[in-house]
PDB file of C-alpha atoms in Angstrom:
ATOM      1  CA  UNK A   1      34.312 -68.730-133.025  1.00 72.00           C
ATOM      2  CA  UNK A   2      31.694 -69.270-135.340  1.00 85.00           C
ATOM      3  CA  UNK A   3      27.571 -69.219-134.166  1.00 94.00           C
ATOM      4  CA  UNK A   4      27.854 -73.665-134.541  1.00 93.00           C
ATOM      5  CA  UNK A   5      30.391 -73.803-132.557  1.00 90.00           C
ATOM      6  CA  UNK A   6      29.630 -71.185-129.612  1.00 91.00           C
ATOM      7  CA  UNK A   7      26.302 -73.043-129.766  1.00 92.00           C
ATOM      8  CA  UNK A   8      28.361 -76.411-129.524  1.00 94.00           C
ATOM      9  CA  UNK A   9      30.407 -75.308-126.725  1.00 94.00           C
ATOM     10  CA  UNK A  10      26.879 -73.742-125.209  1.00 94.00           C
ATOM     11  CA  UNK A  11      25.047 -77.189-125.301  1.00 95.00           C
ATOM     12  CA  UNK A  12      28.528 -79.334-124.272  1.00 95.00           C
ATOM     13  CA  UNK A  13      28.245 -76.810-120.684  1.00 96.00           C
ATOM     14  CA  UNK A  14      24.419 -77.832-120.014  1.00 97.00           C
ATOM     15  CA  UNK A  15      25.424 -81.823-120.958  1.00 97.00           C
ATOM     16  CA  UNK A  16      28.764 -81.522-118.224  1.00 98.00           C
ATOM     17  CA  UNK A  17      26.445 -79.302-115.670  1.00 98.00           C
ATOM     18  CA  UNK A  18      23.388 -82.110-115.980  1.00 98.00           C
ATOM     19  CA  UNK A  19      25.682 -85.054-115.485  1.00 98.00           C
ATOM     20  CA  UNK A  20      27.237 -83.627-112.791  1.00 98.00           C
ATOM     21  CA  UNK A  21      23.644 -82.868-110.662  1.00 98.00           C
ATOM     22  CA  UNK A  22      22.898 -86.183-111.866  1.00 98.00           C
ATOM     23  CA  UNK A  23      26.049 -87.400-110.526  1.00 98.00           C
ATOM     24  CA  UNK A  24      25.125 -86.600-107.166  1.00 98.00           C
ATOM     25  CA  UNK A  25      21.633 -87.879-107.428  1.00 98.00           C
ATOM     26  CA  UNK A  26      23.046 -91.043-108.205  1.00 98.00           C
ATOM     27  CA  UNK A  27      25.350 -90.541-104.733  1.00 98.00           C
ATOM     28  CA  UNK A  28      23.026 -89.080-102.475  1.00 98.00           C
ATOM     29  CA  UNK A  29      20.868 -92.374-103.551  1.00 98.00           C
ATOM     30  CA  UNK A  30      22.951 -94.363-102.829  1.00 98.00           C
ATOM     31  CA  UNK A  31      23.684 -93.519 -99.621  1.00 97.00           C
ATOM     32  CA  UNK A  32      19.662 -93.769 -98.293  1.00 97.00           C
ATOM     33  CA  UNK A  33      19.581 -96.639 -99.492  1.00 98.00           C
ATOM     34  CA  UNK A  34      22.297 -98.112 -98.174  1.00 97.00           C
ATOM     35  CA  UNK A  35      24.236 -99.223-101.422  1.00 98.00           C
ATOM     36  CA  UNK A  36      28.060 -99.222-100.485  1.00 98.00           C
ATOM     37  CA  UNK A  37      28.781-100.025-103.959  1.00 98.00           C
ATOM     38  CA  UNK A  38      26.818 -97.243-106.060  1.00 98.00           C
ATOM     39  CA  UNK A  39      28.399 -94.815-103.800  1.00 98.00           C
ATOM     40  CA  UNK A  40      31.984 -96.066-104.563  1.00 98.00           C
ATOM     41  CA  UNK A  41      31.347 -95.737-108.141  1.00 98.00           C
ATOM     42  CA  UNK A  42      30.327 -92.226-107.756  1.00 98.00           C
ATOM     43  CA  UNK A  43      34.042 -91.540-106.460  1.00 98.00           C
ATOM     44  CA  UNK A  44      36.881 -90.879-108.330  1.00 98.00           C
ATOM     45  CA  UNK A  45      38.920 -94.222-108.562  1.00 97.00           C
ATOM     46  CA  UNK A  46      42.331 -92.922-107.398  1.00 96.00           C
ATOM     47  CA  UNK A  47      43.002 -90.339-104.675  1.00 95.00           C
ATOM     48  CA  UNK A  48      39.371 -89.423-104.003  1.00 97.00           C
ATOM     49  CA  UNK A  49      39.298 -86.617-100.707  1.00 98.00           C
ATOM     50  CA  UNK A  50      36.185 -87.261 -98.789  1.00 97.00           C
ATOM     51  CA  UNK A  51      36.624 -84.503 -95.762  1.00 97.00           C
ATOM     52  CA  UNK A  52      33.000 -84.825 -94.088  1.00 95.00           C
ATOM     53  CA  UNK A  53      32.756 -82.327 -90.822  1.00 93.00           C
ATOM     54  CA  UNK A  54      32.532 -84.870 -88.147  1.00 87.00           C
ATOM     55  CA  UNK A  55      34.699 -87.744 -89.677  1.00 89.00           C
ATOM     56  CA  UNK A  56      38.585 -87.517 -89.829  1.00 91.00           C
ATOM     57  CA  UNK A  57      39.433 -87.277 -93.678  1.00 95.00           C
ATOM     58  CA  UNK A  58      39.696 -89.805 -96.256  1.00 97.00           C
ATOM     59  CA  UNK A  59      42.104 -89.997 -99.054  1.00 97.00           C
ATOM     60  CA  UNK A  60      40.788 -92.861-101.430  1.00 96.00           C
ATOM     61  CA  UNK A  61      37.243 -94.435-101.456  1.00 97.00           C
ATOM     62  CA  UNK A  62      37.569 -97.090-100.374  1.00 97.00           C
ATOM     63  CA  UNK A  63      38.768 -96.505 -96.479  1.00 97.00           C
ATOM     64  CA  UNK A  64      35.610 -94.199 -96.880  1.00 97.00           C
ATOM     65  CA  UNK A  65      33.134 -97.013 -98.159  1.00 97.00           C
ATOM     66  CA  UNK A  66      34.217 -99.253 -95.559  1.00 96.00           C
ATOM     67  CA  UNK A  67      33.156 -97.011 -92.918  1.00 95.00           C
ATOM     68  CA  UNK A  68      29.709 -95.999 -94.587  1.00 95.00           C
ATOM     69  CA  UNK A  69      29.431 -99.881 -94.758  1.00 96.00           C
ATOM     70  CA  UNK A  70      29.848-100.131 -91.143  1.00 93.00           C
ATOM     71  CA  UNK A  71      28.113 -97.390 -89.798  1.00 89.00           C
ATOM     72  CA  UNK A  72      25.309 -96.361 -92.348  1.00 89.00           C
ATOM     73  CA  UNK A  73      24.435-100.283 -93.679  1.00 95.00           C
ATOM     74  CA  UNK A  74      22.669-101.095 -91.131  1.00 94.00           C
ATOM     75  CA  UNK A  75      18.865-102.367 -90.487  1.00 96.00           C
ATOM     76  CA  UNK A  76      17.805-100.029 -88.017  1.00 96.00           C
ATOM     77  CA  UNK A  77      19.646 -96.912 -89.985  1.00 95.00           C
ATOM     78  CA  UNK A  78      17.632 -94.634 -92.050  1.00 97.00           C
ATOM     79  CA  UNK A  79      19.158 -91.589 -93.723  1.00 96.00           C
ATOM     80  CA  UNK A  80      17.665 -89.094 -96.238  1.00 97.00           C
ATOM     81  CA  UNK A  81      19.811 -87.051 -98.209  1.00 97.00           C
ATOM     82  CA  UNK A  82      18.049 -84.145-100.088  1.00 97.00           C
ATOM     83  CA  UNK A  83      20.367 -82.057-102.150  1.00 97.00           C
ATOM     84  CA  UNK A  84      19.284 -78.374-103.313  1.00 97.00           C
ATOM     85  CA  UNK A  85      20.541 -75.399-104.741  1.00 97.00           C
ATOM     86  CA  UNK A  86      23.110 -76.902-107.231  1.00 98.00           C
ATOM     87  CA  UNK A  87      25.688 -74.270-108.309  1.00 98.00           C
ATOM     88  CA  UNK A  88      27.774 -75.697-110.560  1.00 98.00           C
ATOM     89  CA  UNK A  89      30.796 -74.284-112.734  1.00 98.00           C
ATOM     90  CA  UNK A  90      32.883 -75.692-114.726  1.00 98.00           C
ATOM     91  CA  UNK A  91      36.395 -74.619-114.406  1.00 98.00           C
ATOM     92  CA  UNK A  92      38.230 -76.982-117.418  1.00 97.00           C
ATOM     93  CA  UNK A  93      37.207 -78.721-120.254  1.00 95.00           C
ATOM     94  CA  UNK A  94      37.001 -82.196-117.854  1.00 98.00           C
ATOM     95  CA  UNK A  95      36.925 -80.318-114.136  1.00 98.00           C
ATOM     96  CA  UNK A  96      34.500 -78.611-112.075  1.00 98.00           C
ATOM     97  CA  UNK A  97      33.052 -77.179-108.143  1.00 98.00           C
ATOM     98  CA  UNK A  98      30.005 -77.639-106.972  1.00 98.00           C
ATOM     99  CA  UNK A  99      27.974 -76.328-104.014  1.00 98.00           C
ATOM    100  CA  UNK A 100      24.913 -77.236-102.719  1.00 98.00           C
ATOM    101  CA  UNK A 101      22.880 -77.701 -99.562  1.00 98.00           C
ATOM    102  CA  UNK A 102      21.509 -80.542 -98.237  1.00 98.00           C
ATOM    103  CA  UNK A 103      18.917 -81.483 -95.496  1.00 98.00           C
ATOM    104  CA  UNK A 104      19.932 -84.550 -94.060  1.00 97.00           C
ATOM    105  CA  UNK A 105      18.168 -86.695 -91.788  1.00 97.00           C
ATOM    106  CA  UNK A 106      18.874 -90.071 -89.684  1.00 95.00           C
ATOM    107  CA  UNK A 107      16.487 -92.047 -87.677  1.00 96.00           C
ATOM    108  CA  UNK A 108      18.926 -94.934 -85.577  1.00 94.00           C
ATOM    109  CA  UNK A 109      16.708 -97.242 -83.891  1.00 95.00           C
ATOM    110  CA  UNK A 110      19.194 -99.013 -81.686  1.00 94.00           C
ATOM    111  CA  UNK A 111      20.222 -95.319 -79.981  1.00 92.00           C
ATOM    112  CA  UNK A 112      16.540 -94.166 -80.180  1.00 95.00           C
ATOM    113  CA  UNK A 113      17.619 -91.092 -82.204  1.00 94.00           C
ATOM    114  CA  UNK A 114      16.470 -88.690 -85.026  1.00 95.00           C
ATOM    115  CA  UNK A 115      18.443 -86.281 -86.172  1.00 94.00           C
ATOM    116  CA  UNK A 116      18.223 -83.388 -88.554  1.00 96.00           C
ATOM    117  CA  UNK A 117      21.165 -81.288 -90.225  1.00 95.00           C
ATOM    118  CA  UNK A 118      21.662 -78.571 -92.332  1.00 96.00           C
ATOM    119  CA  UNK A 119      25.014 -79.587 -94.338  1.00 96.00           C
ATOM    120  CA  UNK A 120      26.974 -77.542 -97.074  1.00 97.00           C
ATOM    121  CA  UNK A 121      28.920 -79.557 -99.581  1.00 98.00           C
ATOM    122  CA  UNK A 122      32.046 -78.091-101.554  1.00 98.00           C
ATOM    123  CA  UNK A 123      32.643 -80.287-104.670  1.00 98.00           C
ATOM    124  CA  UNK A 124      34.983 -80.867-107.202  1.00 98.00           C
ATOM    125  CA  UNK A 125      34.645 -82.968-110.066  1.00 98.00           C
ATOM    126  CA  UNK A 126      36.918 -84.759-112.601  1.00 98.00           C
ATOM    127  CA  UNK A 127      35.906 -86.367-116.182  1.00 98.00           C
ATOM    128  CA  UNK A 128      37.958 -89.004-116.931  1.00 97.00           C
ATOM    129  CA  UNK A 129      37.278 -92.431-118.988  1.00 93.00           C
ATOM    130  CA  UNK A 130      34.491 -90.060-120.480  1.00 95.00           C
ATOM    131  CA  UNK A 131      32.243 -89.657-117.321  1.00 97.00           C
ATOM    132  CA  UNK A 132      32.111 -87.472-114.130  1.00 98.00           C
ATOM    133  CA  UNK A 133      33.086 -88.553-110.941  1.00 98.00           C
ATOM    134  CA  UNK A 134      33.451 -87.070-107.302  1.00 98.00           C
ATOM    135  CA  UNK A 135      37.183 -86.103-107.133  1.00 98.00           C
ATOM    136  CA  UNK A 136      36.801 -84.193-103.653  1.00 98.00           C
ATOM    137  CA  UNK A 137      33.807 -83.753-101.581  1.00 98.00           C
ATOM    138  CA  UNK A 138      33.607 -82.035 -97.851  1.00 98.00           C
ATOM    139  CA  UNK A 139      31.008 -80.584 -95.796  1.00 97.00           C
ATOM    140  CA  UNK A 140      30.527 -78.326 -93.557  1.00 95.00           C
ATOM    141  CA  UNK A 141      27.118 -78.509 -90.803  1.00 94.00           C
ATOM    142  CA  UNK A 142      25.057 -75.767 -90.161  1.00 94.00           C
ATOM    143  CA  UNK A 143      22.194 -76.599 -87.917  1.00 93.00           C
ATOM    144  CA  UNK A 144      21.288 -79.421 -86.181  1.00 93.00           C
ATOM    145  CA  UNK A 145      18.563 -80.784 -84.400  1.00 94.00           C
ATOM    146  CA  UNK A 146      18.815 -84.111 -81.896  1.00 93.00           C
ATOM    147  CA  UNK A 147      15.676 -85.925 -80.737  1.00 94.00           C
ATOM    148  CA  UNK A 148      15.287 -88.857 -78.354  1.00 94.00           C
ATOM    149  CA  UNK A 149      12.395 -91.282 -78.362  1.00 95.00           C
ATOM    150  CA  UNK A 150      11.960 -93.543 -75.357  1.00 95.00           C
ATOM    151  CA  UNK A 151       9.607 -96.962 -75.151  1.00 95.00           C
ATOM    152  CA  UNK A 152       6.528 -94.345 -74.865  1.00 95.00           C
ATOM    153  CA  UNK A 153       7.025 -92.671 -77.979  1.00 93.00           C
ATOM    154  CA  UNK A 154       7.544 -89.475 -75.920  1.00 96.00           C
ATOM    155  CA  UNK A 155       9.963 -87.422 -77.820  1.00 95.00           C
ATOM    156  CA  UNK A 156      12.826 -85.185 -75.767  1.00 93.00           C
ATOM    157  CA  UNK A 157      14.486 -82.531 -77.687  1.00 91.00           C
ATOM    158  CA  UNK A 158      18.885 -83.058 -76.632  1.00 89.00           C
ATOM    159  CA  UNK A 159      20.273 -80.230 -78.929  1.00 85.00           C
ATOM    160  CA  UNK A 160      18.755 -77.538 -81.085  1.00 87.00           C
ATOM    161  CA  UNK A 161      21.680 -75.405 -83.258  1.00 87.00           C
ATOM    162  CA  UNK A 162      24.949 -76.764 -82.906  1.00 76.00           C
ATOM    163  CA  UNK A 163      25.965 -80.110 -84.505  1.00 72.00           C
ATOM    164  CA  UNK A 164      27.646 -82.178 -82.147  1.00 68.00           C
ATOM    165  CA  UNK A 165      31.314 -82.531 -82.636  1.00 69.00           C
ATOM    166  CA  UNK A 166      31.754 -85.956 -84.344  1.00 65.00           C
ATOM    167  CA  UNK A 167      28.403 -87.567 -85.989  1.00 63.00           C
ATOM    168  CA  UNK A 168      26.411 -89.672 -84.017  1.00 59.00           C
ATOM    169  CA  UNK A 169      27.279 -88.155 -80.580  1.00 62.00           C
ATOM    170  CA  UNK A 170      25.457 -85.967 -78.564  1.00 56.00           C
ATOM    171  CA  UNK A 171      26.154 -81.973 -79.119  1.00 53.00           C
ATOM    172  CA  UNK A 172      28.739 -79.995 -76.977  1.00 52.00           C
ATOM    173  CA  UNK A 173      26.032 -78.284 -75.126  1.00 49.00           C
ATOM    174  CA  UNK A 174      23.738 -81.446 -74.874  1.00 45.00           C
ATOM    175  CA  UNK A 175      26.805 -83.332 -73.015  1.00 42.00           C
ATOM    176  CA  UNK A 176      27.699 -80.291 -70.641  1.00 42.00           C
ATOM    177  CA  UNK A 177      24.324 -80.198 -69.573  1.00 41.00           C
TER     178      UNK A 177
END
């Protein structure tokens, strides 16, 4: 391989690797800001996996968009999803994994709630049509931390560590208890 084309191949990596962080910018986004449709085009058209800890698994994304309609469009429902630590490699000429970490908060008014989470995502990607999309994407939770806010403003802290089983119910511990 000659020094252009090493170079060529070189500069085609850091294109793939910045669309793909950009990729999930764009999906992350959309999802605090409550845009069902930005975060359907972030998924691969056919056969997308989502497998998010704390949802059963979806196989296209649409059945997945629907839900995050339903459950995450809602006034009263604010989410922040910051994604860090981006390792990226590219395993093809049009696939790829990703990892990253993400701190993701929720405030729900209607349940009085705020809740933190540590969440790891395992990616892959797919180029097709010439762009990147979200072929697969699942999660695992790390940490978790569940507040309650009465009519007072007086905040009670339900669950410190453990994320609660299925999202958006109170932690194993928290229930027992």
């Amino acid at each position: 391989m000659t020094d252009i084309a090493a170079l060529e191949k070189r500069l085609q990596a850091l294109e793939d690797i910045n669309a793909i962080k950009e990729l999930k910018a764009r999906y992350l986004r959309a999802c605090d800001l409550q845009q069902p449709d930005a975060v359907r085009d972030c998924l691969k058209p056919e056969g997308a996996v989502i497998a998010y800890e704390g949802f059963p698994p979806f196989h296209d994304r649409d059945s997945f968009v629907d839900v995050f309609r339903t459950m995450g469009c809602q006034s009263g429902i604010y989410d922040i999803h910051h994604g860090a630590n981006p390792e990226i490699s590219l395993t093809g000429p049009d696939s790829a994994a990703g990892k990253w970490s993400l701190y993701f908060q929720n405030i729900n008014l209607a349940q009085r709630t705020v809740m933190q989470m540590g969440v790891e995502y395992d990616d892959d990607y797919v180029r097709q049509d010439g762009r990147w999309w979200i072929a697969r994407t699942a999660t695992k939770r790390t940490s978790c931390i569940l507040q309650t806010v009465d009519e007072k403003g007086q905040v009670t802290l339900v669950s410190l560590g453990e994320p609660p089983a299925a999202f958006g119910e109170a932690p194993a511990q928290a229930a027992e208890g």
